[in-house]
Each structure stands twice: as structure tokens, then as C-alpha cells.
mmCIF file of C-alpha atoms in Angstrom:
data_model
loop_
_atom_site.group_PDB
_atom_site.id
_atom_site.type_symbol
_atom_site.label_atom_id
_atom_site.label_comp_id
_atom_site.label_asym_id
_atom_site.label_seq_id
_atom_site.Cartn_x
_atom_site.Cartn_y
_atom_site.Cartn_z
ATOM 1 C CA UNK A 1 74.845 -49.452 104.900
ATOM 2 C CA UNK A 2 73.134 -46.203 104.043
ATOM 3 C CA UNK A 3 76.045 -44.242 103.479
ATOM 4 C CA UNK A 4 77.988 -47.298 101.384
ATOM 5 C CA UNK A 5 74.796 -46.969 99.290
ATOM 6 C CA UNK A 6 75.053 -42.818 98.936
ATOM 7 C CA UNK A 7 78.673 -43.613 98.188
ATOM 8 C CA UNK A 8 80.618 -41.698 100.587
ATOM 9 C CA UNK A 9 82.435 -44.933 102.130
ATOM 10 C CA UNK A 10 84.888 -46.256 99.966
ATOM 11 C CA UNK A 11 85.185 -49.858 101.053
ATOM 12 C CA UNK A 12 88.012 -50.261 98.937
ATOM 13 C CA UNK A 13 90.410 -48.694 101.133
ATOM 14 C CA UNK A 14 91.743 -51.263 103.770
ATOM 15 C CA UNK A 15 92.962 -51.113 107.469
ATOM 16 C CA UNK A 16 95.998 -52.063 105.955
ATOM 17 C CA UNK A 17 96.165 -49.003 103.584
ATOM 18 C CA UNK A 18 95.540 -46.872 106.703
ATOM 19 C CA UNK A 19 98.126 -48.315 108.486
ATOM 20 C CA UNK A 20 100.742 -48.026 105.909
ATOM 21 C CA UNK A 21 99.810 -44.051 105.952
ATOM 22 C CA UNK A 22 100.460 -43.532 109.039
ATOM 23 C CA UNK A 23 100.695 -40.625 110.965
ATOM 24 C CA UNK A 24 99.988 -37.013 110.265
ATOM 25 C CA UNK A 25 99.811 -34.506 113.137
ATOM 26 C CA UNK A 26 98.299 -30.705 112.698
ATOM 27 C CA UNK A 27 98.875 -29.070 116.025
ATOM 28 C CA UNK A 28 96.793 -25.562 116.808
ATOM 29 C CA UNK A 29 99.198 -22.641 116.095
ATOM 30 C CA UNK A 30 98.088 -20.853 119.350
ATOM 31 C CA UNK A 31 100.278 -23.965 120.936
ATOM 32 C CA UNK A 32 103.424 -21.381 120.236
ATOM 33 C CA UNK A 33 102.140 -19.607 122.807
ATOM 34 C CA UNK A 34 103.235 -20.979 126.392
ATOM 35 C CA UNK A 35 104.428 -19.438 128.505
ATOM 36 C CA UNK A 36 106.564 -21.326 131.306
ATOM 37 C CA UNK A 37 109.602 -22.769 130.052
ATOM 38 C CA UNK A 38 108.931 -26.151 131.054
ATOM 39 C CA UNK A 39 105.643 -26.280 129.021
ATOM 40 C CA UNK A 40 107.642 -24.716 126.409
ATOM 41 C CA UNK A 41 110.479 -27.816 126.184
ATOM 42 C CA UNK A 42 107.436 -30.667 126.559
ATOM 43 C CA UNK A 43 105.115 -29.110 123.553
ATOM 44 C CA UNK A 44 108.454 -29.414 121.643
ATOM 45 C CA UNK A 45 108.694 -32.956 122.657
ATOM 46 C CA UNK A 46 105.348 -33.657 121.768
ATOM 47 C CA UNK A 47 105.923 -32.278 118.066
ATOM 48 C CA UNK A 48 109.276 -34.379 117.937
ATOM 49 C CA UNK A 49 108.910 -37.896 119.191
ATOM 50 C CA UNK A 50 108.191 -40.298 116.505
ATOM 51 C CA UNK A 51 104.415 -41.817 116.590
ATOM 52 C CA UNK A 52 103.228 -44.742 114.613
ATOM 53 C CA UNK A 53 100.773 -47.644 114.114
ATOM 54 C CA UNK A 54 101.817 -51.010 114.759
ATOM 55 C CA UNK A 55 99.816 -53.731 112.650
ATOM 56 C CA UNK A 56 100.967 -57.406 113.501
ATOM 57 C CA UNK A 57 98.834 -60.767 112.793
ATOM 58 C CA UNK A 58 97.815 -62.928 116.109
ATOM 59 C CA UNK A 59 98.427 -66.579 115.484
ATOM 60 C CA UNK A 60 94.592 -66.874 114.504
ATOM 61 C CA UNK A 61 95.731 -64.500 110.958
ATOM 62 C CA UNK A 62 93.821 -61.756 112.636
ATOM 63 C CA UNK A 63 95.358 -58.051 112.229
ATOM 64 C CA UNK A 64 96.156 -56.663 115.639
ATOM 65 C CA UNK A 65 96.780 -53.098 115.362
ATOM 66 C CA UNK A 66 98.080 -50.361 118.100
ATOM 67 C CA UNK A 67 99.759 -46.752 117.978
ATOM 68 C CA UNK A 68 103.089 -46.223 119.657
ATOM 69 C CA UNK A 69 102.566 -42.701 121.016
ATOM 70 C CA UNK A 70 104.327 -40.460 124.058
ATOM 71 C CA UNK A 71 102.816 -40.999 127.610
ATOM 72 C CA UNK A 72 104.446 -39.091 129.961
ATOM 73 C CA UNK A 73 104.046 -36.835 133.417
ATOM 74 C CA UNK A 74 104.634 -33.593 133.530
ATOM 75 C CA UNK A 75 104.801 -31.715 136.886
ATOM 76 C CA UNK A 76 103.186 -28.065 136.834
ATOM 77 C CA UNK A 77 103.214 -25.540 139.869
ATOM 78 C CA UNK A 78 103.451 -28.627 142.367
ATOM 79 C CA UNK A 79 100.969 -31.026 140.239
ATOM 80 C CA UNK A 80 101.153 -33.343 138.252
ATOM 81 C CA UNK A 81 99.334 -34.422 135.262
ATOM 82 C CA UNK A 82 99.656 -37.704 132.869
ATOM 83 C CA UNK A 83 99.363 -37.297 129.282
ATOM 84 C CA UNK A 84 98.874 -39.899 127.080
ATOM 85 C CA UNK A 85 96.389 -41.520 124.758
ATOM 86 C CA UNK A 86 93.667 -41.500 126.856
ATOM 87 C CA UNK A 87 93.000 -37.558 127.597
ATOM 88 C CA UNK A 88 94.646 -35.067 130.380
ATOM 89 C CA UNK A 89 94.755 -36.531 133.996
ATOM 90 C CA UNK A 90 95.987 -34.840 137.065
ATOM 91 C CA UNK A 91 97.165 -37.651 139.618
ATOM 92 C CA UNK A 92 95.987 -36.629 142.854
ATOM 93 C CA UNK A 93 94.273 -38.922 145.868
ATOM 94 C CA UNK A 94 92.015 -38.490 148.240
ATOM 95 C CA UNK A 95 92.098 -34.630 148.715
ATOM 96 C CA UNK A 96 89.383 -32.230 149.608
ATOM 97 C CA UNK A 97 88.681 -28.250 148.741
ATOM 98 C CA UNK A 98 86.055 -26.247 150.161
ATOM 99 C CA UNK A 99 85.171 -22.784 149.292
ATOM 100 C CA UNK A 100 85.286 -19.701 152.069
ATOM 101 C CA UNK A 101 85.001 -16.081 152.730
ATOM 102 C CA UNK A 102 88.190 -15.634 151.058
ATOM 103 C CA UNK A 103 87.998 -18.263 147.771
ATOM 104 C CA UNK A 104 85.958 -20.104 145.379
ATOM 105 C CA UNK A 105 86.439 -23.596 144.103
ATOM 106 C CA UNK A 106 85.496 -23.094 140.005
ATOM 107 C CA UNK A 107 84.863 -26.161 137.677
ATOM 108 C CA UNK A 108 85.864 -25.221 134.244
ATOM 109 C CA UNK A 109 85.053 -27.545 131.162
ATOM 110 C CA UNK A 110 84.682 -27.534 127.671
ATOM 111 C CA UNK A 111 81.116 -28.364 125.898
ATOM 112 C CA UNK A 112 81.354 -31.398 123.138
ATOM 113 C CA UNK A 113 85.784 -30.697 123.736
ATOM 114 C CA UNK A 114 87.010 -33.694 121.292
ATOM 115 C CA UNK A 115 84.450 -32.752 118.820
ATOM 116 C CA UNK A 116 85.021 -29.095 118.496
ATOM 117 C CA UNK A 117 88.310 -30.149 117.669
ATOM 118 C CA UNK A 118 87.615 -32.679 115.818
ATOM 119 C CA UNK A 119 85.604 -30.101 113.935
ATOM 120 C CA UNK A 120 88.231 -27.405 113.657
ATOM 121 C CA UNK A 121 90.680 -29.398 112.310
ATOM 122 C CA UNK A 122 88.597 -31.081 109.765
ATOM 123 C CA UNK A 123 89.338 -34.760 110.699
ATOM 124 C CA UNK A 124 87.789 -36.913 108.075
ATOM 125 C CA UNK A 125 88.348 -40.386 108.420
ATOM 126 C CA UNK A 126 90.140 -41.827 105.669
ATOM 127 C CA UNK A 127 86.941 -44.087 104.365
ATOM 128 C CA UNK A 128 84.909 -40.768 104.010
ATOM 129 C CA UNK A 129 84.833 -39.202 100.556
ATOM 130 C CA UNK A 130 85.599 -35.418 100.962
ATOM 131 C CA UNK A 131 84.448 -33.902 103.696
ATOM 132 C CA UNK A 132 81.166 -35.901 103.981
ATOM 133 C CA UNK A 133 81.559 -37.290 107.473
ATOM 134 C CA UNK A 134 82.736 -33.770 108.948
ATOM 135 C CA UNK A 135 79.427 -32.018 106.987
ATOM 136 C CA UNK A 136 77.197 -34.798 109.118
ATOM 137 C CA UNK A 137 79.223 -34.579 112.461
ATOM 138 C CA UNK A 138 78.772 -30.461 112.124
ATOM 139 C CA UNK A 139 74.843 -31.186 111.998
ATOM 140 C CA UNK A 140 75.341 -33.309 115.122
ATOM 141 C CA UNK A 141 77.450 -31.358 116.844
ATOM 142 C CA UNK A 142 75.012 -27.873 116.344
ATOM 143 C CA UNK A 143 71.535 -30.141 117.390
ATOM 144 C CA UNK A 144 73.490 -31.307 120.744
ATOM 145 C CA UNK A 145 75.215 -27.362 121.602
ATOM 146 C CA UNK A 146 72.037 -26.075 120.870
ATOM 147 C CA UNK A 147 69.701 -28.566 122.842
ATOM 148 C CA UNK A 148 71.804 -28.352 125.443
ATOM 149 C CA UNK A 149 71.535 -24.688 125.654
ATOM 150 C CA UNK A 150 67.460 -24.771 125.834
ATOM 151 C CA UNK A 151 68.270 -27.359 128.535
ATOM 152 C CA UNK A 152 67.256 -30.151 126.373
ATOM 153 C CA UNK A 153 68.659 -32.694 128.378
ATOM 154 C CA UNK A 154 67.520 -35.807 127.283
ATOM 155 C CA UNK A 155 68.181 -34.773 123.301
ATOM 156 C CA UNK A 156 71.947 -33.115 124.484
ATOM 157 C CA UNK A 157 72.492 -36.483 125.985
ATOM 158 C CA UNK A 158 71.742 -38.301 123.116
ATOM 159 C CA UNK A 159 73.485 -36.757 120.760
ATOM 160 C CA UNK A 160 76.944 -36.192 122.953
ATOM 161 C CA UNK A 161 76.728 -40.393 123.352
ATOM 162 C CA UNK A 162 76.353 -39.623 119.235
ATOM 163 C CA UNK A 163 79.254 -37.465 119.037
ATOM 164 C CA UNK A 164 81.714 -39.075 121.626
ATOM 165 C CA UNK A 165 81.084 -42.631 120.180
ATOM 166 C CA UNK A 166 82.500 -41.453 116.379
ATOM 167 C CA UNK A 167 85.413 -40.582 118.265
ATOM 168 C CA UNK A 168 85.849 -43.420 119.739
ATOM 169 C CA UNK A 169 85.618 -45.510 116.571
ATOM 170 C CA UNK A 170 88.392 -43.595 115.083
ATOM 171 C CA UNK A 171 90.463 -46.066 117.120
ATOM 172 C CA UNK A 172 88.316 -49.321 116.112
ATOM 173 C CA UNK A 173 89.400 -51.115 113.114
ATOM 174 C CA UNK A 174 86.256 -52.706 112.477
ATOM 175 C CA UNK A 175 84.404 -49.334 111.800
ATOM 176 C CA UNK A 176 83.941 -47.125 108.409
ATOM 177 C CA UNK A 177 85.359 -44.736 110.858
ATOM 178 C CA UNK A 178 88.736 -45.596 111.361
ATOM 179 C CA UNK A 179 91.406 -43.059 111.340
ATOM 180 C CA UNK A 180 94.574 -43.882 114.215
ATOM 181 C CA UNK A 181 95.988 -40.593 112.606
ATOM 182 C CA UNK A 182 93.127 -38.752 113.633
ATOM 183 C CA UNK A 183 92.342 -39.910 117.231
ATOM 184 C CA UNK A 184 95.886 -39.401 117.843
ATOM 185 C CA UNK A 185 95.753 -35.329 116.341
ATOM 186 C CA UNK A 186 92.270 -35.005 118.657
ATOM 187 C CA UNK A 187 93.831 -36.459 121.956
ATOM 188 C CA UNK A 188 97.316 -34.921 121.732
ATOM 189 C CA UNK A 189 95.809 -31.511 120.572
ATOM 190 C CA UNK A 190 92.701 -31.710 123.860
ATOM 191 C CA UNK A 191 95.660 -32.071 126.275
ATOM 192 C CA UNK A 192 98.306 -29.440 124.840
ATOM 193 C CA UNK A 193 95.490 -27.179 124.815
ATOM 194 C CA UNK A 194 93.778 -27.830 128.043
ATOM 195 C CA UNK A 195 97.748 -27.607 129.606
ATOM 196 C CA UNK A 196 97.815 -24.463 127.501
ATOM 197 C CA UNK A 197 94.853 -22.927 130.223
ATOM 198 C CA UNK A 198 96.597 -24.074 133.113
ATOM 199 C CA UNK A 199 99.976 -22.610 131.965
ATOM 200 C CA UNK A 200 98.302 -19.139 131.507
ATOM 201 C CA UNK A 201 96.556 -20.036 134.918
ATOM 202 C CA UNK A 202 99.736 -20.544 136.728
ATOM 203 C CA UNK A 203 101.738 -17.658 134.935
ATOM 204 C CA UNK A 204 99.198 -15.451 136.482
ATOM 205 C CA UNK A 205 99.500 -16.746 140.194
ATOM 206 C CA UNK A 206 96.382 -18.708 140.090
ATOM 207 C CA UNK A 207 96.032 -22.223 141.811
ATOM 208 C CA UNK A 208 94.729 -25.097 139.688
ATOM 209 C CA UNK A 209 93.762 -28.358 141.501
ATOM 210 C CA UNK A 210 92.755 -30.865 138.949
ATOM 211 C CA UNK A 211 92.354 -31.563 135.465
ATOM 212 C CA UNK A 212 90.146 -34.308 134.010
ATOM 213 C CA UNK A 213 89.972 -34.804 130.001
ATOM 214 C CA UNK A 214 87.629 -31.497 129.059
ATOM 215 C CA UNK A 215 88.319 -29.514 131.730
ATOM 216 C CA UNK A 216 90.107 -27.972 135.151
ATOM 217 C CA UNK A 217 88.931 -27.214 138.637
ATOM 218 C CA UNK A 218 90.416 -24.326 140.449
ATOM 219 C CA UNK A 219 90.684 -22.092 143.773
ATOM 220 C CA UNK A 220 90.286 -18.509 143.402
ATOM 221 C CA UNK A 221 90.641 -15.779 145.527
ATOM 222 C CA UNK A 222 86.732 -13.587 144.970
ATOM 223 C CA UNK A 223 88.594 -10.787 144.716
ATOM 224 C CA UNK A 224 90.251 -12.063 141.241
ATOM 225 C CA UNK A 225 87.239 -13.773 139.701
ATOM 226 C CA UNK A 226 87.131 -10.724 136.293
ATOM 227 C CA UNK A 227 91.231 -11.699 136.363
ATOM 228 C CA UNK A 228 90.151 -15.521 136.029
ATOM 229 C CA UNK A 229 87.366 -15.163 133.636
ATOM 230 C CA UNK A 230 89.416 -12.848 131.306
ATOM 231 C CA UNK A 231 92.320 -15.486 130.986
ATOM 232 C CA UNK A 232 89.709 -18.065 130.038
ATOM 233 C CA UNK A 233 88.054 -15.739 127.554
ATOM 234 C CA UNK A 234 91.611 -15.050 126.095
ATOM 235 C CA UNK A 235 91.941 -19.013 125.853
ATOM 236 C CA UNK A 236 88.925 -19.806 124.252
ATOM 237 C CA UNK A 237 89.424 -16.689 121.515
ATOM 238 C CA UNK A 238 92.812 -17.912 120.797
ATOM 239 C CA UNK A 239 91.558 -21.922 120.299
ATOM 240 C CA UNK A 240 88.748 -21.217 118.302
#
């Protein structure tokens, strides 16, 4: 209600009207840069098939609406992973991973993931006038990074239920903050990119065990750990 009244909603603009746009995708230009052949062929997929938004009325009149988008597994060094609409998910059962003399088990993820990229690629939903939601959603995202890094954890909690829940209304048609388009640009971009690590990963001999949304778990040898932690700094320099 208070941002109808500050007049950056337009409630004129209908699910219907976002429907009929359709969908736009803006992939990260550092996605040019795998390096196995078979992550090469999928990202091309990705970009290719043909994504849309289905809106159909139930037999009560009501709009139904859902988007037609790839879901797929894909099978790296001996794992596999679904992608989808619901984030990056390796598919393994019941297995167990200890560290030893010899290796470490490392858990890798990404703070506030969706909303950094949400952020970097400037998704406004379409209700928003300018950039007024992305201006507000900055503010947000900077109070939860930085109470998180005083170990705020109450206030980083609060504000990544803040953050994640906008997100998650990009798919609800009953929010201001609908925008299939751009839940469909932050999901497909988190998984090319998080499949973009692992593919660096594996080109350099090293052994990822899972993935999981925002980030990767993986076994490496001590004696590599500067290798490891270079290859992630290189990934995070090139997504930024």
C-alpha cells in the first residue's frame, strides 16, 4: 500500500500484460567461458530452447499461469546434477566423505546468491517504475552482507528471509512483484554459473561431490588448497 501511494507500482499493468511479454533472457557474458565440451554444447542449449508462460483459466474463471522451461540432467566427471526451475541439484544418496591426512572436504557457497544476481542484472519487476524496486532491494541486500559480516545473526537472518522471499514472489501472480521473465533469468543464470565453478573445478583435476542451489562441496588434496582457492577467486572476479 505504501509504495502504490509513493507511486512506484503501477496497478494498471495486469498479469495478463506480463504474460503476453513473455520471456527475455540476459545470460552473464563470462558464460562463454567453459571449458569442457560437454558444458560447452548444454549452455548452448540453454540459450536455444524456447521458454514461455502458459496462462489458461480453471473452470472457476481463475487465471492459472506456469512457465514451460528446460529441466534436464547433465552428467559431469561421474556426477550428475538436475537443472531446472528450482536451482542446481546434484543427485546423489546416501554417501559419506571424511577428511584425512591426505584431503579436505571444503563447503563452498555463495552469500545472498539469487540476489546478487538479481542485483547485477538489474531485474525490476515489471509493476516497478524505473529502477525503484532494485534501489530498495540494494539497501536490503547491503544491511544483510554487512550484518552478517559483524556476525549479526539474528538481523542477517532477517533480512535474507527479506531478500529470498522477493524472489520468490517473482513467481506469484498475486504479488506487485511478479516478473516469470525474471525468476526464470535468476534461476537459469545461478545454475550456469555455479556449473561454470565446477567445470573450471574439474578441468583442473579437482573432485567435486555435491552441489546444492548456492553452492558446491568438494575433496581436496592439502597440498592443492592455493590451486583451489585461486580458481574460486578467478570465478568470483569473472561473475561479478
Amino acid at each position: 500500500i505504501m509504495l502504490s501511494k509513493k507511486g512506484i507500482v503501477d496497478n494498471h499493468i495486469s498479469v495478463q500484460t506480463i504474460i503476453d511479454a513473455g520471456i527475455t533472457l540476459d545470460f552473464y557474458q563470462c558464460l562463454d567461458c567453459f571449458k569442457s565440451n560437454i558444458m560447452q554444447k548444454f549452455y548452448q542449449k540453454v540459450k536455444n530452447f524456447d521458454y514461455c508462460i502458459k496462462g489458461e483459466e480453471d473452470e472457476d474463471g481463475e487465471l492459472k499461469t506456469k512457465i514451460i522451461g528446460l529441466v534436464e540432467t547433465i552428467k559431469l566427471n561421474g556426477k550428475k546434477y538436475k537443472f531446472g526451475q528450482g536451482g542446481l541439484h546434484s543427485c546423489e544418496k546416501s554417501v559419506s566423505y571424511h577428511s584425512d591426512d591426505e584431503y579436505l572436504i571444503i563447503d563452498k557457497d555463495v552469500t545472498s546468491y539469487y540476489p546478487s544476481i538479481i542485483l547485477h542484472k538489474k531485474i525490476n519487476p515489471m509493476m516497478f517504475r524505473h529502477d525503484s524496486f532494485i534501489s530498495t532491494y540494494k539497501e536490503i541486500y547491503d544491511t544483510r552482507v554487512k550484518a552478517k559480516a559483524e556476525g549479526d545473526k539474528a538481523k542477517s537472518d532477517i533480512y535474507k528471509i527479506v531478500l529470498n522471499g522477493a524472489y520468490g514472489k517473482f513467481k506469484s501472480k498475486h504479488s506487485c512483484l511478479y516478473h516469470p521473465s525474471g525468476s526464470l533469468n535468476t534461476v537459469l543464470n545461478g545454475q550456469l554459473l555455479l556449473l561454470l565453478l565446477i567445470d573450471f573445478l574439474n578441468y583442473d583435476g579437482f573432485e567435486v561431490l555435491s552441489a546444492n542451489t548456492d553452492g558446491i562441496v568438494c575433496k581436496i588434496k592439502r597440498k592443492e588448497m592455493v590451486l583451489f582457492e585461486e580458481i574460486c577467486s578467478s570465478w568470483e572476479h569473472i561473475t561479478k
